Amino acid sequence: MTRHALPQGMIRAAGIAGPHEGYMPGFGNDFETEALPGALPQGMNSPQKCNYGLYGEQLSGTAFTAPSHQNERTWCYRIRPSVKHTHRFRKIEVPFWKSAPCIDPDIISLGQYRWDPVGVPADQKLTWITGMRTMVTAGDVNTQTGMASHMYLVNASMQDEYFFSADGELLVVPQEGRLRFCTELGVIDLEPREIAILPRGLVYRVEVLEGPARGFVCENYGQKFMLPGRGPIGANCMANRRDFKTPVAAFEDREVPSTVTVKWCGQFHETKIDHSPLDVVAWHGNYAPCKYDLNTYCPVGAVLFDHPDPSIFTVLTAPSGIEGTANIDFVLFRERWMVAENTFRPPWYHKNVMSELMGNIYGVYDAKPKGFVPGGMSLHNCMLPHGPDKGAFEHASNEPMVPVRQSETMSFMFETRFPQHLTPFAAQAGHLQEDYIDCWGSLEKKFDGTPGVK
């Protein structure tokens, strides 16, 4: 048995040295990397015979004829072609991982909702697959529109088990614990304050490095995540391309009974093979997994007056067919300075055509100082009003107008143009805060008909 995936010190890559030995910097780059010298063909994609007896194979993330600036594909040079990585399929049940549309007529999704953190059960063995808990779904997986939001609860590594989703890419946001994603294109270690993007069709195994592990997942059925346009902001700030890290090539040559689970059109299927499918020795292309350190996000905000729209904090966006209206926006609220003068500094009250699902990674969110705790989530569906509770409103209305550092806070939002429907788990598992709607009940009428600010 030859094992090349771990540890990362064993990984070899073309052109990588120093601090990026295990990763290559850049977002959407055309990378090339090899785990054995000479494994990657030069000057062509499909030689008559590949070095080391490898098979050449293309993994396409877009249609062949997609515009060149959107076209994504990767050439893989692997020990076996991927047709050897699946056999006859058997349908299986993964009861808590749901796909859109998942609409229960007995569940009311119209409303403002908030959840306490979901604990990782100590008496159950939960892997990446069995520990996924879907909270909301939106759109339709069969038409490749919309998304689903999940919590993952993981306390066990996948042992000779592998997974890929044909339904969409996964944006992974850890909140507790550390995971290792052993993918066919390399190894990603992931911890809180980082995120990872796992492309549609990518085969991988998830191992627990430090557990139990809990976090959030956005399953994107539509167009791939991309960096938002910066417009007048220019070439810098927000999320910079160089801070995204793509793993270098690593492979396994292991002949051992293995299971591959595939998610396809919301259904799960299992197939048995006699080897590890993580056998890509070299690859080149721009369709690959990556990770990103949220601490490198450079926020831009108001330096004189008014709180800007939350879209100013967008890290990634997945476009829809409507210009400027996203299938999904991933928005980050991290530490930053608040300096706006004569301004109500927290997010203002509003109703939105978009549906907003938020998660707390750590700390206190300024618009909800109580109740929205790390590991918790909230949902404000489209055209449902929301905003600060009374405590946040009174503090922001009367605080001294001096620079204040918003510290020890990191929350995020999965925002979509589609209504988000609660799953039975989200509605009935006991983590829903039944009194959340009451957080606005103590807001007072201040109008008295006389001019001037009260």
XYZ file of C-alpha atoms in Angstrom:
454
model
C 0.000 0.000 0.000
C 1.287 3.448 -0.939
C -0.294 6.437 0.792
C 0.504 9.933 -0.455
C -2.296 12.093 0.945
C -1.037 12.495 4.522
C 0.804 14.137 6.074
C 1.094 17.236 3.932
C 4.857 17.235 4.278
C 4.836 14.298 1.854
C 2.992 16.243 -0.835
C 4.958 17.463 -3.816
C 3.734 20.198 -6.125
C 5.016 22.065 -9.135
C 6.215 25.576 -8.414
C 5.169 25.656 -4.758
C 7.598 26.485 -1.971
C 7.790 28.270 1.373
C 4.595 29.013 3.321
C 2.319 27.713 0.554
C 3.831 24.249 0.362
C 0.439 22.593 0.752
C -1.653 25.234 -1.025
C -1.553 27.454 -4.093
C -2.809 31.053 -3.772
C -5.496 32.559 -5.990
C -9.197 32.358 -6.842
C -10.264 31.040 -10.231
C -6.660 30.637 -11.330
C -5.518 28.073 -13.872
C -3.375 25.913 -11.588
C -1.011 23.050 -12.333
C 0.376 20.639 -9.745
C 1.868 17.144 -9.590
C 2.591 14.772 -6.719
C 5.199 12.837 -8.738
C 7.773 14.497 -11.019
C 6.811 14.372 -14.677
C 3.259 13.159 -14.026
C 1.750 16.278 -15.585
C 1.885 16.383 -19.411
C 3.256 19.603 -20.892
C 2.022 21.282 -24.060
C -1.015 19.005 -24.429
C -3.877 17.567 -22.386
C -4.297 14.032 -23.680
C -1.090 12.293 -24.784
C -1.347 8.852 -26.330
C 0.334 7.447 -23.226
C 0.593 9.307 -19.907
C 3.636 8.940 -17.648
C 3.482 6.354 -14.851
C 0.692 4.539 -16.705
C -1.855 7.179 -15.641
C -5.205 7.863 -17.295
C -6.036 11.351 -18.557
C -9.529 12.572 -17.771
C -11.386 15.898 -17.770
C -13.674 17.110 -14.970
C -15.999 19.816 -16.324
C -17.673 22.302 -13.991
C -19.446 24.168 -16.782
C -20.829 23.341 -20.201
C -18.181 22.939 -22.892
C -19.407 26.071 -24.670
C -19.687 28.363 -21.642
C -18.088 31.794 -22.251
C -14.346 31.651 -21.775
C -14.369 33.857 -18.661
C -16.859 31.447 -17.038
C -15.587 28.161 -18.448
C -14.240 25.845 -15.752
C -12.605 22.469 -16.168
C -9.696 20.485 -14.780
C -7.590 17.799 -16.443
C -6.785 14.942 -14.062
C -4.089 12.278 -14.446
C -5.147 9.399 -12.291
C -4.344 5.787 -11.473
C -7.751 4.586 -12.632
C -10.350 6.412 -14.721
C -13.315 7.519 -12.637
C -15.587 5.001 -14.377
C -13.837 2.525 -12.066
C -14.923 4.551 -9.024
C -18.601 3.687 -9.337
C -20.381 0.402 -9.835
C -24.030 -0.581 -9.487
C -25.924 1.877 -7.319
C -28.196 1.157 -4.386
C -30.552 3.864 -3.186
C -30.114 4.721 0.502
C -31.842 7.020 2.956
C -30.078 9.982 4.517
C -33.093 11.228 6.457
C -31.917 14.606 7.728
C -30.261 15.892 4.525
C -33.070 17.486 2.503
C -33.179 19.167 -0.898
C -35.492 21.777 -2.399
C -38.349 21.719 -2.851
C -38.986 20.468 0.681
C -42.283 22.064 1.645
C -44.289 20.564 4.492
C -47.892 21.869 4.399
C -48.076 21.679 8.190
C -45.025 23.917 8.754
C -45.293 27.705 8.653
C -42.217 29.196 7.008
C -43.672 32.714 7.012
C -42.158 34.437 9.989
C -39.035 35.595 11.791
C -37.226 32.627 13.316
C -34.178 32.027 15.483
C -32.540 28.812 16.675
C -30.321 27.902 19.597
C -27.157 25.954 18.736
C -27.669 22.308 17.829
C -25.508 20.066 20.008
C -23.446 17.164 18.679
C -24.912 13.984 20.233
C -22.297 12.095 22.234
C -24.123 8.774 21.934
C -24.273 8.699 18.115
C -21.540 8.177 15.536
C -22.045 10.985 13.040
C -19.980 11.389 9.884
C -20.100 14.170 7.313
C -23.024 12.410 5.619
C -25.054 11.152 8.582
C -24.399 14.304 10.623
C -25.859 16.768 8.116
C -29.038 18.512 9.342
C -30.932 20.602 6.792
C -32.539 23.732 8.233
C -34.088 25.400 5.163
C -34.410 24.841 1.430
C -35.146 27.259 -1.413
C -35.729 26.860 -5.140
C -35.551 23.487 -6.896
C -32.589 21.132 -7.064
C -33.929 19.589 -10.287
C -33.839 22.897 -12.168
C -30.509 23.867 -10.556
C -31.851 27.011 -8.917
C -31.794 28.007 -5.285
C -30.008 26.526 -2.319
C -30.270 24.731 1.016
C -28.755 25.624 4.378
C -27.525 22.923 6.729
C -25.848 22.391 10.073
C -23.189 19.690 10.198
C -22.649 17.716 13.410
C -19.593 15.473 13.043
C -17.788 13.349 15.645
C -16.487 10.479 13.472
C -14.180 10.288 10.475
C -15.254 8.594 7.268
C -13.438 5.252 7.083
C -12.966 4.036 3.499
C -16.057 6.098 2.705
C -16.236 8.781 0.038
C -18.845 11.267 -1.129
C -19.665 13.599 -3.960
C -22.654 15.769 -4.779
C -23.962 16.042 -8.316
C -26.485 18.620 -7.105
C -24.266 21.594 -6.352
C -21.212 23.036 -4.698
C -20.923 23.238 -0.912
C -19.772 26.319 0.983
C -18.564 25.090 4.390
C -18.410 27.470 7.384
C -16.931 25.797 10.517
C -18.007 26.977 13.952
C -16.408 24.376 16.272
C -13.764 21.697 15.766
C -11.368 21.005 12.895
C -11.947 18.864 9.792
C -9.748 17.483 7.043
C -11.188 17.194 3.518
C -9.176 14.595 1.605
C -10.259 15.329 -1.958
C -9.213 13.866 -5.260
C -7.430 17.144 -6.044
C -5.638 17.553 -2.704
C -6.046 18.017 1.046
C -7.791 20.908 2.829
C -7.583 21.335 6.616
C -10.393 23.557 7.869
C -11.109 25.270 11.186
C -13.351 28.070 12.533
C -12.883 31.484 10.904
C -12.113 29.731 7.614
C -14.433 28.608 4.833
C -14.089 26.040 2.051
C -15.733 25.613 -1.344
C -16.219 22.027 -2.532
C -17.190 21.957 -6.232
C -20.020 19.908 -7.679
C -18.809 16.420 -8.625
C -15.641 16.494 -6.495
C -14.977 13.209 -4.641
C -13.743 13.504 -1.061
C -13.530 11.968 2.402
C -13.971 13.978 5.627
C -11.861 13.242 8.704
C -12.142 14.741 12.193
C -8.922 16.414 13.322
C -10.417 17.938 16.461
C -13.930 17.146 17.507
C -16.729 17.172 17.863
C -17.134 19.469 14.895
C -20.073 21.737 14.141
C -20.640 24.276 11.422
C -22.828 25.611 8.651
C -23.138 24.567 5.005
C -24.692 26.405 2.081
C -25.539 24.009 -0.758
C -25.609 26.018 -3.969
C -27.709 24.464 -6.744
C -27.152 27.325 -9.193
C -24.232 29.091 -10.825
C -20.917 28.801 -9.014
C -19.741 31.176 -6.331
C -17.598 34.019 -7.599
C -16.142 37.213 -6.174
C -18.553 40.152 -6.288
C -17.854 43.079 -8.567
C -16.204 45.878 -6.594
C -17.413 48.734 -8.811
C -16.151 52.129 -7.583
C -14.312 50.399 -4.682
C -11.689 49.413 -7.231
C -9.098 46.654 -7.277
C -8.580 46.058 -3.546
C -10.364 45.349 -0.251
C -13.225 42.957 0.496
C -12.037 39.418 -0.400
C -8.770 39.450 -2.346
C -7.972 36.621 -4.751
C -4.537 35.861 -3.338
C -6.027 34.892 0.037
C -7.885 31.893 -1.391
C -5.845 28.687 -1.180
C -6.201 25.671 -3.474
C -4.540 22.391 -2.421
C -1.630 20.868 -4.283
C -1.927 17.416 -5.823
C -1.990 14.422 -3.461
C -3.098 10.867 -4.118
C -3.825 7.508 -2.522
C -2.967 4.133 -4.061
C -4.940 1.876 -1.741
C -6.771 -1.307 -2.648
C -9.353 -1.738 0.085
C -13.150 -2.225 0.050
C -14.663 1.243 -0.125
C -18.054 2.923 -0.345
C -18.887 5.935 -2.515
C -22.095 7.853 -1.751
C -23.535 10.140 -4.421
C -26.157 12.865 -3.951
C -28.096 13.269 -7.179
C -31.379 15.207 -7.628
C -31.907 15.174 -3.873
C -31.560 11.379 -3.637
C -28.680 9.418 -2.169
C -27.127 6.380 -3.786
C -24.348 4.086 -2.659
C -21.877 2.066 -4.692
C -19.140 -0.368 -3.644
C -15.623 -0.396 -5.089
C -12.363 -2.134 -4.145
C -9.986 0.850 -3.911
C -9.655 4.499 -2.901
C -10.981 6.888 -5.586
C -8.576 9.633 -4.460
C -6.022 8.661 -7.075
C -5.273 11.867 -9.006
C -1.465 12.099 -9.215
C -1.384 15.381 -11.168
C -3.867 17.934 -12.435
C -4.189 21.304 -14.112
C -7.170 23.584 -14.539
C -9.441 26.069 -12.770
C -12.151 23.778 -11.334
C -10.906 22.839 -7.884
C -11.676 23.141 -4.169
C -10.302 25.999 -2.136
C -10.346 27.518 1.320
C -10.309 31.094 2.584
C -9.335 32.670 5.898
C -12.154 35.020 6.953
C -9.661 37.044 8.984
C -8.197 38.280 5.688
C -11.518 39.837 4.618
C -10.995 43.612 4.441
C -14.336 45.287 5.195
C -15.327 48.606 3.651
C -17.778 50.872 5.456
C -19.101 54.373 6.065
C -16.495 56.879 7.226
C -18.843 59.853 7.648
C -22.553 59.031 7.985
C -25.204 56.351 7.414
C -24.970 52.564 7.683
C -24.388 51.098 4.190
C -26.407 48.248 2.740
C -25.134 44.875 4.029
C -24.144 43.958 0.475
C -20.988 45.996 1.101
C -19.818 43.024 3.196
C -20.274 40.383 0.464
C -17.495 37.784 0.335
C -18.867 35.568 -2.444
C -21.860 35.714 -4.746
C -23.579 33.133 -6.931
C -25.459 34.999 -9.677
C -28.959 34.254 -10.904
C -30.576 35.044 -14.229
C -31.524 38.503 -12.913
C -28.683 40.995 -12.988
C -27.781 42.221 -9.513
C -30.112 39.757 -7.780
C -28.152 36.817 -6.483
C -29.048 33.166 -6.295
C -26.917 33.350 -3.113
C -24.797 35.998 -1.450
C -22.393 35.014 1.321
C -22.018 38.079 3.542
C -19.612 38.459 6.496
C -20.012 40.688 9.554
C -16.611 40.721 11.245
C -14.621 43.016 13.544
C -14.444 46.583 12.238
C -14.414 50.198 13.324
C -17.702 52.121 13.610
C -17.031 55.817 12.978
C -20.132 57.212 11.247
C -21.304 60.507 12.777
C -24.890 61.388 13.735
C -25.853 57.943 12.526
C -27.803 54.945 13.781
C -24.894 52.544 13.430
C -26.410 49.014 13.591
C -28.390 47.595 10.651
C -31.614 49.530 10.314
C -35.162 48.157 10.294
C -36.136 46.886 6.876
C -38.120 44.512 4.700
C -36.206 42.832 1.917
C -37.070 41.072 -1.329
C -34.210 38.710 -0.446
C -34.436 35.999 2.242
C -31.749 36.214 4.922
C -30.423 33.278 6.924
C -27.775 34.245 9.461
C -25.343 32.217 11.549
C -23.130 33.254 14.452
C -19.543 31.930 14.350
C -18.453 33.640 17.573
C -19.125 36.696 19.713
C -22.024 39.151 19.839
C -23.924 40.501 16.834
C -24.562 44.239 17.253
C -28.227 44.233 16.220
C -29.083 41.311 18.523
C -26.858 41.438 21.635
C -28.942 38.769 23.374
C -30.270 35.445 22.138
C -28.265 35.162 18.914
C -25.401 33.080 20.289
C -22.429 31.308 18.642
C -23.660 28.264 16.766
C -27.155 29.741 16.515
C -29.054 30.736 13.393
C -31.857 33.099 12.411
C -34.132 33.418 9.380
C -35.931 36.484 8.101
C -37.825 35.465 4.993
C -38.543 37.742 2.067
C -40.678 40.786 2.832
C -40.743 40.018 6.555
C -39.681 43.064 8.648
C -36.749 42.748 11.034
C -34.106 44.835 12.737
C -32.613 45.660 16.133
C -34.322 44.688 19.370
C -35.149 47.361 21.946
C -31.844 47.128 23.782
C -29.830 47.517 20.595
C -32.073 50.352 19.404
C -31.839 52.333 22.639
C -28.064 51.877 22.868
C -27.483 52.914 19.259
C -29.846 55.882 19.556
C -28.055 57.317 22.575
C -24.417 56.176 22.353
C -21.687 58.839 22.134
C -20.687 59.532 18.547
C -17.044 58.512 19.008
C -15.104 55.839 17.080
C -15.895 52.384 18.488
C -14.244 49.131 17.502
C -16.771 46.375 16.907
C -14.688 43.544 18.381
C -15.087 39.857 19.196
C -17.764 39.287 16.595
C -18.094 37.200 13.440
C -21.450 36.381 11.924
C -22.495 35.668 8.361
C -25.536 35.613 6.104
C -26.691 33.270 3.347
C -28.993 35.542 1.339
C -31.074 34.325 -1.597
C -33.705 35.620 -3.983
C -35.874 32.571 -3.138
C -38.151 32.076 -0.117
C -36.554 29.694 2.376
C -38.758 26.891 3.697
C -38.223 25.300 7.100
C -37.588 21.558 7.238
C -39.274 19.342 9.843
C -35.960 19.217 11.715
C -35.778 23.017 11.892
C -39.404 23.344 12.969
C -39.741 20.425 15.356
C -36.356 19.373 16.795
C -36.649 21.666 19.807
C -33.966 24.215 18.957
C -36.390 26.880 17.724
C -36.681 29.904 20.026
C -40.445 30.208 20.366
C -40.169 33.663 21.966
C -37.905 35.233 19.324
C -40.723 37.280 17.791
C -41.236 38.908 21.220
C -37.824 40.624 21.077
C -39.532 43.552 19.335
C -42.579 43.591 21.634
C -41.162 46.175 24.039
C -40.370 48.747 21.335
C -42.255 51.908 22.273
C -44.194 54.470 20.358
C -42.136 57.671 20.560
C -44.197 59.870 18.256
C -45.976 62.738 20.031
C -46.764 65.093 17.147
C -44.242 67.762 18.089
C -41.223 68.661 15.971
C -37.699 67.824 16.959
C -35.859 64.621 17.709
C -36.886 62.806 20.893
